[in-house]
Amino acid sequence: MSWENDMIPPPTSEQDRRYSVSAPLSKDVVDALIASMQNNLKFETPYVFVVFGASGDLAKKKIYPTLWWLFRDNLLPANIKFVGYARSDLTVPKLRDSFEKYCKVRDGENEKFVKFLEHCSYVQGKYDTSDGFQKLKQYIDAFQTESNNQPVNRLYYLALPPAVFNVVSTELKQNCMDNGDSWTRVIIEKPFGHDLKSSCELSNHLAKLFKEDQIYRIDHYLGKEMVQNLMVMRFGNRILAPSWNRDHIASVMISFKEDFGTGGRAGYFDTAGIIRDVMQNHLMQILTLVAMEKPASLNAEDIRDEKVKVLKATKIVELKDVVVGQYISNAECSHPEASQGYKDDPAVPADSVTPTYALAVLHINNERWEGVPFFLRCGKALNEKKAEVRIQFKEVSGDIYPSGELKRSELVMRVQPNEAVYMKLMTKKPGMGFGVEETELDLTYNNRYKEVRLPDAYERLFLEVFMGSQINFVRTDELEYAWRILTPVLEELENKKVKPVEYKFGSRGPVEGDELMKKYGFVFTGTYKWVAPNKL
Ligand SMILES: NC(=O)C1=CN([C@@H]2O[C@H](COP(=O)(O)OP(=O)(O)OC[C@H]3O[C@@H](n4cnc5c(N)ncnc54)[C@H](OP(=O)(O)O)[C@@H]3O)[C@@H](O)[C@H]2O)C=CC1
Ligand SMILES: O=C1O[C@H](COP(=O)(O)O)[C@@H](O)[C@H](O)[C@H]1O
């Protein structure tokens, strides 16, 4: 019995194939999958999950731990091998030493963890010659023989620096593909290029090697619970749909804040900057989900078609609509890194103008959104760690209350930490009076879903690659249009060496950011006070 084919009926036509390959993980499919796993059915189809760059940071902090959690929860096919590949002289015990602490193995799970390690192996090889890839091929062939000659499904995760990306994908294609009787899927990590030109070059290179349905460009924000919730909120609630447009919405703010600096990653970061690191990918992806039209179905291509349409309608960002900042040390901040400004890091050139904060105002030129500013804001070393989508509604027309009492309603989807959806609105102040006050309808996941473990974004996304669902992966044209919007301003910032505004470690970032938002109509009253339910 095959792990996957029992869950998804075999394709009968090109359209069916698209549907079956790209279908979302519907609840029925997931339930069936889990039920089958729990029934301990014997699944023989062999799978390899190869981690290129197994010695690296992402591998130890994210990829191996995610594989372990999926393995622990019986969500992976039984006959699977996790193969690490890198140049370093490693063994499975050495790999284990690097990733075990991130796996958070709990009491009682040790035996299972040992089993997980039994599924792990390591192939040492170079990235730019065929020898290592030939070794990998031999490993996979031997695994096939061991598995009654059943063809092996292959997932290749390229957790590698961009410099070796082209050679590795070329070697993979030459040496390690399936023969057409199983499948090969390639997972690719950002950065997907440095600008529009390099991104297109990379996409063209990949397109020569792989079909679109073999390429999984991972943007881990698409695997986060609240980002996945965006479509359900929008298209599953009649109450929201009629007001989701320029007639009712004053602005949309998509915000990503971190309360720590670039420590340890400054070398990479200085070549990228926050716009490439976060805005071009995570925030643009969220924007498309907030702004797109309802897709014809939950089919991956229908959804991605709508995302592309929004990106096409989005105007190229102009320098006047951008504020960039760079953090400096702050002796008054208690954060352990606050005594180091960005440029105090030895990996950062003294004259670096790389932004660690950016606010950009985007304009979508379509019937739904014309005139509604979309604020994309991201920054490191700020006052808090928070990612959220904030929809600010317009004032009510014909206000009958004393001037200034009514405040704008807001719908906030807090992506992290503490996932929540809350609607800030006006109610009558409880009691004898007639006054009004701001309050909230609050869906805090920790309160409402006490027993539910929200999986890590990578867990969801890995499972989707196994299932062949591409909904939450970035299609080539999506990427191209997202770069088109931001590349000119990136070039202008770099060519003109625009000096970022300095902001203190642990602050809210440059006031110029707030001023630009205000200029475009964002209203911050500072009058709202939230009391956590358990503090009432
Ligand atoms: N379920 C829950 O857990 C709930 C939690 N809350 C919490 O209550 C707190 C306040 O709620 P919130 O909706 O954010 O209410 P506010 O309307 O008070 O604040 C809105 C946001 O405006 C930003 N802001 C602050 N100062 C300025 C300024 N000078 N100019 C422009 N923007 C400014 C802040 O974000 P920034 O600094 O990022 O710009 C703030 O988060 C939050 O911590 C929120 O997480 C609220 C409801 C439910
Ligand atoms: O892609 C990236 O994301 C992380 C933030 O991810 P999160 O899931 O912890 O919110 C960010 O720190 C990093 O700079 C960026 O490359």
Coordinates of C-alpha atoms and ligand atoms in Angstrom, one line a residue:
M1 CA 0.0 0.0 0.0
S2 CA 1.4 3.4 -0.8
W3 CA 1.4 6.2 1.7
E4 CA 0.3 8.9 -0.6
N5 CA -1.7 7.3 -3.4
D6 CA -4.2 5.8 -1.0
M7 CA -5.0 9.3 0.2
I8 CA -5.3 11.1 -3.1
P9 CA -6.9 9.4 -6.1
P10 CA -4.7 8.9 -9.1
P11 CA -5.0 11.5 -11.8
T12 CA -7.1 10.8 -14.9
S13 CA -6.5 13.9 -16.9
E14 CA -4.2 17.0 -16.8
Q15 CA -6.9 18.9 -14.9
D16 CA -7.4 16.1 -12.4
R17 CA -3.7 15.8 -12.1
R18 CA -3.4 19.4 -11.2
Y19 CA -6.2 19.1 -8.7
S20 CA -4.8 16.0 -7.1
V21 CA -1.3 17.2 -7.0
S22 CA -2.1 20.7 -5.7
A23 CA -5.2 20.0 -3.6
P24 CA -5.1 21.6 -0.2
L25 CA -4.8 19.5 2.9
S26 CA -8.5 19.3 3.5
K27 CA -9.5 18.2 7.0
D28 CA -10.8 14.9 5.5
V29 CA -7.4 14.1 3.9
V30 CA -5.5 15.0 7.1
D31 CA -7.9 13.0 9.3
A32 CA -7.7 10.0 6.9
L33 CA -3.9 10.3 6.9
I34 CA -3.6 10.4 10.7
A35 CA -6.2 7.6 11.1
S36 CA -4.3 5.4 8.7
M37 CA -1.0 6.1 10.4
Q38 CA -2.5 5.4 13.8
N39 CA -3.9 2.1 12.6
N40 CA -0.3 1.1 12.0
L41 CA -0.9 0.1 8.4
K42 CA 2.2 -1.0 6.6
F43 CA 3.4 1.6 4.1
E44 CA 6.1 0.4 1.9
T45 CA 6.7 3.1 -0.6
P46 CA 10.2 4.4 0.0
Y47 CA 10.9 8.1 0.5
V48 CA 14.1 10.0 0.9
F49 CA 14.3 13.4 2.4
V50 CA 17.8 14.8 1.6
V51 CA 19.0 17.9 3.5
F52 CA 21.7 19.6 1.4
G53 CA 23.7 21.8 3.8
A54 CA 23.1 19.4 6.7
S55 CA 26.0 20.9 8.6
G56 CA 24.4 24.4 8.6
D57 CA 22.3 26.5 10.9
L58 CA 18.9 26.0 9.3
A59 CA 19.4 22.3 9.2
K60 CA 20.2 22.0 12.9
K61 CA 17.7 24.6 14.1
K62 CA 14.7 23.9 11.9
I63 CA 14.9 21.1 9.4
Y64 CA 16.0 18.2 11.6
P65 CA 13.8 19.3 14.5
T66 CA 10.8 19.5 12.1
L67 CA 11.5 16.1 10.7
W68 CA 11.7 14.7 14.2
W69 CA 8.4 16.3 15.3
L70 CA 6.6 14.9 12.2
F71 CA 8.2 11.5 12.7
R72 CA 7.3 11.6 16.4
D73 CA 3.7 12.3 15.6
N74 CA 3.5 9.5 13.0
L75 CA 2.8 11.9 10.2
L76 CA 5.6 10.7 7.9
P77 CA 5.6 7.6 5.8
A78 CA 7.1 4.6 7.6
N79 CA 9.7 3.7 5.0
I80 CA 11.7 6.9 4.9
K81 CA 15.3 7.9 5.1
F82 CA 16.6 11.3 6.2
V83 CA 19.8 11.9 4.4
G84 CA 22.2 14.7 5.4
Y85 CA 24.5 15.9 2.6
A86 CA 27.4 18.4 3.1
R87 CA 31.1 18.8 2.6
S88 CA 32.0 18.5 6.3
D89 CA 33.3 15.3 7.7
L90 CA 30.2 14.3 9.7
T91 CA 28.5 11.2 11.0
V92 CA 25.0 10.7 12.3
P93 CA 26.2 10.9 15.9
K94 CA 27.9 14.2 15.1
L95 CA 24.7 15.5 13.3
R96 CA 22.7 14.4 16.3
D97 CA 24.9 16.5 18.6
S98 CA 24.2 19.5 16.5
F99 CA 20.4 19.2 16.3
E100 CA 19.3 17.3 19.3
K101 CA 18.9 20.3 21.6
Y102 CA 16.6 22.0 19.1
C103 CA 14.4 18.9 18.9
K104 CA 13.1 19.4 22.4
V105 CA 12.8 15.7 23.0
R106 CA 10.4 15.2 26.0
D107 CA 10.5 12.6 28.7
G108 CA 9.2 9.3 27.4
E109 CA 10.2 10.1 23.8
N110 CA 13.8 8.9 23.9
E111 CA 13.1 5.5 22.4
K112 CA 11.3 7.1 19.5
F113 CA 14.1 9.6 19.1
V114 CA 16.6 6.7 18.8
K115 CA 14.3 5.2 16.1
F116 CA 14.3 8.6 14.3
L117 CA 18.1 8.5 14.3
E118 CA 18.0 5.0 12.8
H119 CA 16.3 6.6 9.8
C120 CA 19.1 9.2 9.5
S121 CA 22.2 8.8 7.4
Y122 CA 24.9 11.1 6.0
V123 CA 26.6 11.5 2.7
Q124 CA 29.7 13.6 2.5
G125 CA 30.2 15.3 -0.8
K126 CA 31.1 18.5 -2.6
Y127 CA 28.6 20.7 -4.2
D128 CA 30.3 21.4 -7.5
T129 CA 31.4 18.0 -8.7
S130 CA 29.4 14.9 -9.5
D131 CA 31.2 12.4 -7.1
G132 CA 29.1 13.2 -4.0
F133 CA 25.9 13.2 -6.1
Q134 CA 26.8 9.8 -7.5
K135 CA 27.3 8.6 -3.9
L136 CA 23.9 9.9 -3.1
K137 CA 22.4 8.2 -6.1
Q138 CA 24.0 4.9 -5.1
Y139 CA 22.5 5.3 -1.6
I140 CA 19.0 5.9 -3.1
D141 CA 19.4 3.0 -5.5
A142 CA 20.4 0.7 -2.6
F143 CA 17.4 1.9 -0.7
Q144 CA 15.2 1.1 -3.6
T145 CA 16.6 -2.5 -3.8
E146 CA 16.0 -2.9 0.0
S147 CA 12.4 -1.7 -0.6
N148 CA 11.5 -4.6 -2.9
N149 CA 12.5 -2.4 -5.8
Q150 CA 9.8 0.1 -5.3
P151 CA 10.7 3.4 -6.8
V152 CA 11.8 6.0 -4.3
N153 CA 10.0 9.3 -3.9
R154 CA 12.6 12.1 -3.4
L155 CA 12.5 15.4 -1.5
Y156 CA 15.6 17.5 -1.8
Y157 CA 15.9 20.4 0.5
L158 CA 18.4 23.0 -0.6
A159 CA 19.4 24.6 2.7
L160 CA 22.4 26.2 1.1
P161 CA 23.9 29.6 0.4
P162 CA 22.9 31.1 -3.0
A163 CA 26.4 30.9 -4.3
V164 CA 26.2 27.1 -4.8
F165 CA 22.6 27.0 -5.7
N166 CA 23.0 26.6 -9.4
V167 CA 25.6 23.9 -9.3
V168 CA 23.7 21.8 -6.8
S169 CA 20.5 22.0 -8.7
T170 CA 22.3 21.1 -11.9
E171 CA 24.1 18.1 -10.3
L172 CA 20.9 17.0 -8.8
K173 CA 19.2 17.0 -12.2
Q174 CA 22.1 15.1 -13.7
N175 CA 22.5 12.5 -11.1
C176 CA 19.6 12.1 -8.7
M177 CA 16.2 12.3 -10.4
D178 CA 13.5 9.7 -10.4
N179 CA 12.9 7.6 -13.5
G180 CA 9.3 8.8 -14.0
D181 CA 7.8 6.0 -11.8
S182 CA 8.1 8.0 -8.6
W183 CA 8.4 11.7 -7.9
T184 CA 11.1 14.3 -7.1
R185 CA 10.3 17.6 -5.3
V186 CA 12.9 20.3 -4.6
I187 CA 12.5 22.6 -1.7
I188 CA 14.2 25.9 -2.0
E189 CA 15.0 28.4 0.7
K190 CA 15.2 32.2 0.3
P191 CA 16.8 34.3 -0.8
F192 CA 15.3 33.7 -4.2
G193 CA 17.7 36.1 -5.9
H194 CA 18.9 39.5 -4.9
D195 CA 16.7 41.6 -7.2
L196 CA 14.4 41.2 -10.2
K197 CA 17.2 40.3 -12.6
S198 CA 19.0 37.7 -10.5
S199 CA 15.7 36.2 -9.3
C200 CA 14.5 35.8 -12.9
E201 CA 17.9 34.2 -13.8
L202 CA 17.5 31.8 -11.0
S203 CA 13.9 31.0 -12.0
N204 CA 15.0 30.4 -15.6
H205 CA 17.8 28.2 -14.5
L206 CA 15.4 26.1 -12.3
A207 CA 12.8 26.0 -15.1
K208 CA 15.3 24.3 -17.3
L209 CA 15.8 21.6 -14.8
F210 CA 12.5 21.1 -13.1
K211 CA 8.8 21.5 -13.8
E212 CA 6.9 24.1 -11.8
D213 CA 5.1 21.3 -9.8
Q214 CA 8.5 20.0 -8.6
I215 CA 9.7 23.4 -7.2
Y216 CA 8.7 24.3 -3.6
R217 CA 9.9 27.8 -2.7
I218 CA 9.4 27.9 1.0
D219 CA 8.3 31.1 2.8
H220 CA 7.8 29.9 6.3
Y221 CA 5.4 32.7 7.1
L222 CA 2.8 30.9 4.8
G223 CA 2.9 28.0 7.3
K224 CA 2.0 30.1 10.3
E225 CA -1.4 29.5 11.8
M226 CA -2.7 33.1 11.5
V227 CA -1.4 33.5 8.0
Q228 CA -3.3 30.4 7.0
N229 CA -6.3 31.8 8.8
L230 CA -6.4 34.9 6.7
M231 CA -8.3 33.2 3.9
V232 CA -10.8 31.6 6.2
M233 CA -11.4 34.8 8.0
R234 CA -12.0 36.6 4.7
F235 CA -13.9 34.1 2.7
G236 CA -15.6 32.2 5.5
N237 CA -17.4 35.1 7.2
R238 CA -20.2 36.9 5.4
I239 CA -19.9 39.6 8.0
L240 CA -16.5 40.7 6.8
A241 CA -16.7 40.3 3.1
P242 CA -19.0 43.3 2.4
S243 CA -16.6 45.7 4.2
W244 CA -13.4 44.3 2.9
N245 CA -12.7 47.2 0.4
R246 CA -11.9 50.8 -0.1
D247 CA -15.4 51.9 0.9
H248 CA -14.8 50.8 4.5
I249 CA -11.1 50.2 5.1
A250 CA -8.9 53.2 5.7
S251 CA -5.6 51.4 5.8
V252 CA -3.9 48.0 6.2
M253 CA -0.8 47.6 8.2
I254 CA 1.3 44.5 8.0
S255 CA 3.9 44.6 10.7
F256 CA 6.9 42.5 11.6
K257 CA 9.0 43.5 14.7
E258 CA 11.8 41.8 16.4
D259 CA 13.3 42.8 19.7
F260 CA 16.8 41.5 18.9
G261 CA 19.4 42.6 16.5
T262 CA 21.3 40.9 13.7
G263 CA 23.9 39.4 16.0
G264 CA 25.6 36.3 14.5
R265 CA 24.0 36.9 11.1
A266 CA 25.2 40.4 10.3
G267 CA 27.6 39.3 7.6
Y268 CA 24.7 37.9 5.6
F269 CA 22.3 40.6 6.7
D270 CA 24.5 43.4 5.4
T271 CA 24.3 42.1 1.9
A272 CA 20.5 41.8 2.1
G273 CA 18.9 44.4 4.5
I274 CA 15.5 44.1 6.0
I275 CA 13.6 44.8 2.8
R276 CA 15.1 41.7 1.1
D277 CA 15.2 39.7 4.3
V278 CA 11.5 40.1 5.4
M279 CA 9.5 42.6 3.3
Q280 CA 10.0 41.2 -0.2
N281 CA 8.9 37.7 0.9
H282 CA 7.0 37.3 4.2
L283 CA 5.2 40.7 4.2
M284 CA 4.5 40.7 0.5
Q285 CA 3.0 37.2 0.8
I286 CA 0.8 38.3 3.6
L287 CA -0.3 41.3 1.6
T288 CA -1.4 39.1 -1.3
L289 CA -3.6 37.0 1.1
V290 CA -5.2 40.2 2.6
A291 CA -5.8 41.8 -0.8
M292 CA -6.5 39.1 -3.3
E293 CA -10.0 38.4 -4.7
K294 CA -11.7 35.2 -3.7
P295 CA -10.2 32.4 -5.7
A296 CA -12.4 30.1 -7.8
S297 CA -11.5 27.2 -5.5
L298 CA -9.0 26.1 -3.0
N299 CA -6.9 24.7 -5.7
A300 CA -3.3 25.9 -5.5
E301 CA -3.3 27.3 -9.0
D302 CA -6.5 29.2 -8.4
I303 CA -5.1 30.8 -5.3
R304 CA -1.8 31.6 -6.7
D305 CA -3.5 33.1 -9.8
E306 CA -5.3 35.5 -7.5
K307 CA -2.1 36.4 -5.6
V308 CA -0.4 37.2 -8.9
K309 CA -3.2 39.4 -10.0
V310 CA -2.9 41.5 -6.8
L311 CA 0.9 41.8 -7.3
K312 CA 0.3 42.9 -10.9
A313 CA -2.0 45.6 -9.7
T314 CA 0.4 46.8 -7.1
K315 CA 2.3 50.0 -8.1
I316 CA 6.1 50.0 -8.0
V317 CA 7.2 51.5 -4.7
E318 CA 8.7 55.0 -4.8
L319 CA 11.4 56.3 -2.5
K320 CA 9.1 59.0 -1.2
D321 CA 6.9 56.2 0.2
V322 CA 9.7 54.5 2.1
V323 CA 11.4 55.2 5.5
V324 CA 14.6 53.2 6.3
G325 CA 16.3 53.0 9.6
Q326 CA 19.3 51.4 11.2
Y327 CA 19.6 50.7 14.9
I328 CA 22.2 52.1 17.2
S329 CA 23.2 51.1 20.7
N330 CA 21.0 52.1 23.7
A331 CA 22.6 52.2 27.1
E332 CA 19.2 52.6 28.7
C333 CA 17.8 49.3 27.2
S334 CA 18.0 46.2 29.4
H335 CA 18.2 43.8 26.4
P336 CA 21.6 42.0 26.6
E337 CA 22.5 43.0 23.0
A338 CA 21.4 46.6 23.3
S339 CA 24.9 47.9 24.0
Q340 CA 25.8 47.0 20.3
G341 CA 24.5 49.0 17.5
Y342 CA 24.2 47.4 14.0
K343 CA 27.5 49.0 12.9
D344 CA 29.3 47.9 16.1
D345 CA 29.3 44.4 14.7
P346 CA 32.7 43.6 13.2
A347 CA 31.0 41.9 10.2
V348 CA 29.4 45.2 9.2
P349 CA 31.3 47.9 7.3
A350 CA 31.7 51.2 9.2
D351 CA 29.9 53.0 6.4
S352 CA 27.1 50.5 5.9
V353 CA 23.7 52.0 4.9
T354 CA 21.9 48.7 5.1
P355 CA 18.5 49.2 6.6
T356 CA 17.5 47.2 9.7
Y357 CA 14.1 48.9 9.7
A358 CA 11.8 49.7 6.8
L359 CA 8.4 51.1 6.3
A360 CA 7.0 51.1 2.8
V361 CA 3.6 52.3 1.6
L362 CA 2.1 50.2 -1.2
H363 CA -0.8 51.2 -3.4
I364 CA -2.9 48.6 -5.2
N365 CA -4.5 50.0 -8.3
N366 CA -7.7 48.0 -8.6
E367 CA -11.4 48.5 -7.9
R368 CA -11.2 47.1 -4.4
W369 CA -8.2 48.9 -3.1
E370 CA -7.6 52.2 -4.9
G371 CA -6.7 54.8 -2.3
V372 CA -6.1 52.4 0.6
P373 CA -2.5 52.5 1.8
F374 CA -0.9 49.2 2.7
F375 CA 1.9 49.8 5.2
L376 CA 4.5 47.1 5.2
R377 CA 6.7 47.6 8.2
C378 CA 9.6 45.5 9.5
G379 CA 12.5 46.0 11.8
K380 CA 15.1 44.5 14.1
A381 CA 16.1 45.6 17.6
L382 CA 12.7 47.2 18.2
N383 CA 10.7 47.4 21.4
E384 CA 8.9 44.1 21.0
K385 CA 8.6 40.9 19.1
K386 CA 5.4 41.0 17.2
A387 CA 3.9 40.2 13.8
E388 CA 0.4 41.3 12.9
V389 CA -2.0 42.4 10.3
R390 CA -4.1 45.4 11.3
I391 CA -7.1 46.5 9.3
Q392 CA -8.1 50.0 10.2
F393 CA -11.7 50.8 9.2
K394 CA -13.0 54.3 8.3
E395 CA -14.9 56.5 10.7
V396 CA -18.7 56.0 10.8
S397 CA -20.5 58.5 8.6
G398 CA -23.0 60.9 10.3
D399 CA -21.4 60.6 13.7
I400 CA -24.1 61.4 16.4
Y401 CA -21.8 61.1 19.4
P402 CA -19.8 63.9 21.0
S403 CA -16.9 64.9 18.8
G404 CA -13.9 62.6 19.1
E405 CA -15.6 59.9 21.2
L406 CA -15.9 57.4 18.4
K407 CA -12.6 55.8 17.4
R408 CA -11.9 53.8 14.3
S409 CA -12.6 50.1 14.5
E410 CA -9.7 47.7 13.9
L411 CA -9.4 44.1 13.1
V412 CA -6.1 42.7 14.2
M413 CA -4.8 39.3 13.4
R414 CA -1.8 38.7 15.6
V415 CA 0.5 36.2 13.8
Q416 CA 2.9 36.0 16.8
P417 CA 3.5 35.7 19.6
N418 CA 0.3 34.5 21.2
E419 CA -1.8 34.0 18.2
A420 CA -5.0 36.1 18.4
V421 CA -7.7 37.7 16.3
Y422 CA -9.3 40.7 17.9
M423 CA -11.7 43.3 16.8
K424 CA -11.4 46.7 18.4
L425 CA -14.8 48.4 18.4
M426 CA -17.0 50.9 20.2
T427 CA -19.6 49.8 22.8
K428 CA -21.7 51.6 25.3
K429 CA -19.8 52.2 28.5
P430 CA -21.4 49.6 30.8
G431 CA -23.5 51.2 33.6
M432 CA -26.0 54.0 34.0
G433 CA -24.2 56.5 31.7
F434 CA -24.6 56.9 28.0
G435 CA -21.0 57.2 27.1
V436 CA -19.1 55.0 24.6
E437 CA -15.8 53.3 25.0
E438 CA -13.3 51.2 23.0
T439 CA -13.3 47.6 23.7
E440 CA -12.6 44.3 21.9
L441 CA -14.0 41.0 20.7
D442 CA -11.1 38.8 21.5
L443 CA -10.2 35.4 20.2
T444 CA -7.0 34.6 21.9
Y445 CA -6.0 31.1 20.8
N446 CA -4.4 30.2 24.2
N447 CA -7.8 30.8 25.8
R448 CA -10.1 29.4 23.2
Y449 CA -8.0 26.4 22.1
K450 CA -6.3 25.3 25.3
E451 CA -5.8 21.7 24.3
V452 CA -4.6 22.4 20.7
R453 CA -0.9 22.4 19.9
L454 CA -0.3 24.7 17.0
P455 CA 2.3 23.1 14.8
D456 CA 5.4 25.0 13.8
A457 CA 5.2 26.6 10.4
Y458 CA 7.8 24.3 9.0
E459 CA 5.9 21.2 10.1
R460 CA 2.9 22.2 8.1
L461 CA 4.9 23.1 5.1
F462 CA 7.0 19.9 5.0
L463 CA 3.8 17.8 5.2
E464 CA 2.4 19.8 2.3
V465 CA 5.4 19.0 0.2
F466 CA 4.9 15.3 1.0
M467 CA 1.3 15.6 0.0
G468 CA 2.1 17.6 -3.2
S469 CA 0.2 20.6 -2.2
Q470 CA 1.7 23.9 -3.5
I471 CA -0.8 26.3 -2.1
N472 CA 1.7 27.7 0.5
F473 CA 4.7 27.8 -1.8
V474 CA 5.7 30.7 -4.0
R475 CA 5.2 30.2 -7.7
T476 CA 7.7 31.6 -10.2
D477 CA 5.5 34.4 -11.5
E478 CA 4.5 35.5 -7.9
L479 CA 8.1 35.9 -7.1
E480 CA 8.8 37.9 -10.3
Y481 CA 6.0 40.3 -9.6
A482 CA 7.0 40.7 -6.0
W483 CA 10.5 41.6 -7.0
R484 CA 9.2 44.0 -9.7
I485 CA 7.5 46.1 -7.0
L486 CA 10.5 46.5 -4.7
T487 CA 13.6 46.3 -7.0
P488 CA 13.6 49.9 -8.2
V489 CA 13.5 51.4 -4.7
L490 CA 16.1 48.9 -3.5
E491 CA 18.4 50.1 -6.4
E492 CA 17.7 53.7 -5.7
L493 CA 18.4 53.3 -2.0
E494 CA 21.7 51.6 -2.9
N495 CA 22.8 53.8 -5.7
K496 CA 22.1 57.0 -3.8
K497 CA 23.5 55.4 -0.6
V498 CA 20.5 56.8 1.2
K499 CA 21.5 57.0 4.9
P500 CA 19.0 55.2 7.1
V501 CA 17.5 57.1 10.1
E502 CA 19.2 56.0 13.3
Y503 CA 16.9 54.6 15.9
K504 CA 17.8 53.3 19.4
F505 CA 17.9 49.6 20.1
G506 CA 14.6 48.7 21.9
S507 CA 12.7 51.7 20.6
R508 CA 9.6 51.7 18.3
G509 CA 11.8 52.6 15.4
P510 CA 12.2 56.0 13.6
V511 CA 9.4 58.5 14.2
E512 CA 9.6 59.2 10.5
G513 CA 7.8 55.8 10.0
D514 CA 4.9 56.9 12.2
E515 CA 4.8 60.3 10.4
L516 CA 4.6 58.7 7.0
M517 CA 1.8 56.4 8.1
K518 CA 0.0 59.4 9.6
K519 CA 0.4 61.3 6.3
Y520 CA -1.3 58.4 4.6
G521 CA -4.2 58.5 7.1
F522 CA -3.3 56.0 9.7
V523 CA -4.8 57.1 13.0
F524 CA -3.3 56.2 16.3
T525 CA -5.2 57.5 19.3
G526 CA -3.4 55.8 22.1
T527 CA -6.6 55.7 24.0
Y528 CA -7.3 52.0 23.9
K529 CA -6.5 49.9 27.0
W530 CA -6.5 46.2 26.8
V531 CA -6.9 44.1 29.9
A532 CA -5.9 40.5 29.6
P533 CA -8.9 38.2 30.4
N534 CA -7.0 36.5 33.2
K535 CA -6.3 39.8 34.8
L536 CA -10.0 40.8 35.0
Ligands
LIG1 N1 -6.0 38.8 22.8 C1 -5.0 39.5 23.1 O1 -4.0 39.1 23.4 C2 -5.2 40.9 22.9 C3 -4.1 41.7 23.1 N2 -4.2 43.0 23.0 C4 -3.0 43.8 23.3 O2 -3.3 45.0 23.7 C5 -2.2 45.9 23.3 C6 -2.8 47.1 22.6 O3 -3.7 46.7 21.5 P1 -3.7 47.4 20.1 O4 -4.7 46.9 19.2 O5 -2.4 47.2 19.6 O6 -4.1 48.9 20.5 P2 -3.6 50.4 20.3 O7 -4.6 50.9 19.4 O8 -3.4 51.0 21.6 O9 -2.2 50.3 19.5 C7 -2.2 50.1 18.2 C8 -0.8 50.0 17.8 O10 -0.4 51.3 17.4 C9 1.0 51.4 17.5 N3 1.5 52.6 18.0 C10 1.9 52.9 19.3 N4 2.3 54.2 19.3 C11 2.1 54.7 18.1 C12 2.3 56.0 17.5 N5 2.8 57.0 18.2 N6 2.0 56.2 16.2 C13 1.5 55.2 15.5 N7 1.3 53.9 16.0 C14 1.6 53.7 17.3 C15 1.5 50.3 18.4 O11 2.2 49.3 17.6 P3 3.6 49.6 17.1 O12 4.4 50.1 18.3 O13 4.0 48.3 16.7 O14 3.5 50.6 16.1 C16 0.2 49.6 18.9 O15 0.4 48.2 18.9 C17 -1.3 45.2 22.4 O16 -0.2 44.8 23.1 C18 -2.2 44.0 22.0 O17 -1.4 42.9 21.7 C19 -5.4 43.6 22.6 C20 -6.5 42.9 22.4 C21 -6.5 41.5 22.5
LIG2 O1 13.1 34.7 7.3 C1 13.4 35.3 8.3 O2 12.6 35.2 9.4 C2 13.0 35.3 10.7 C3 11.8 35.5 11.6 O3 11.1 34.3 11.6 P1 10.1 34.0 12.8 O4 9.4 32.8 12.3 O5 11.0 33.7 14.0 O6 9.2 35.2 13.0 C4 13.9 36.5 10.8 O7 14.5 36.6 12.1 C5 15.0 36.4 9.8 O8 15.8 37.6 9.8 C6 14.5 36.2 8.4 O9 15.5 35.9 7.5

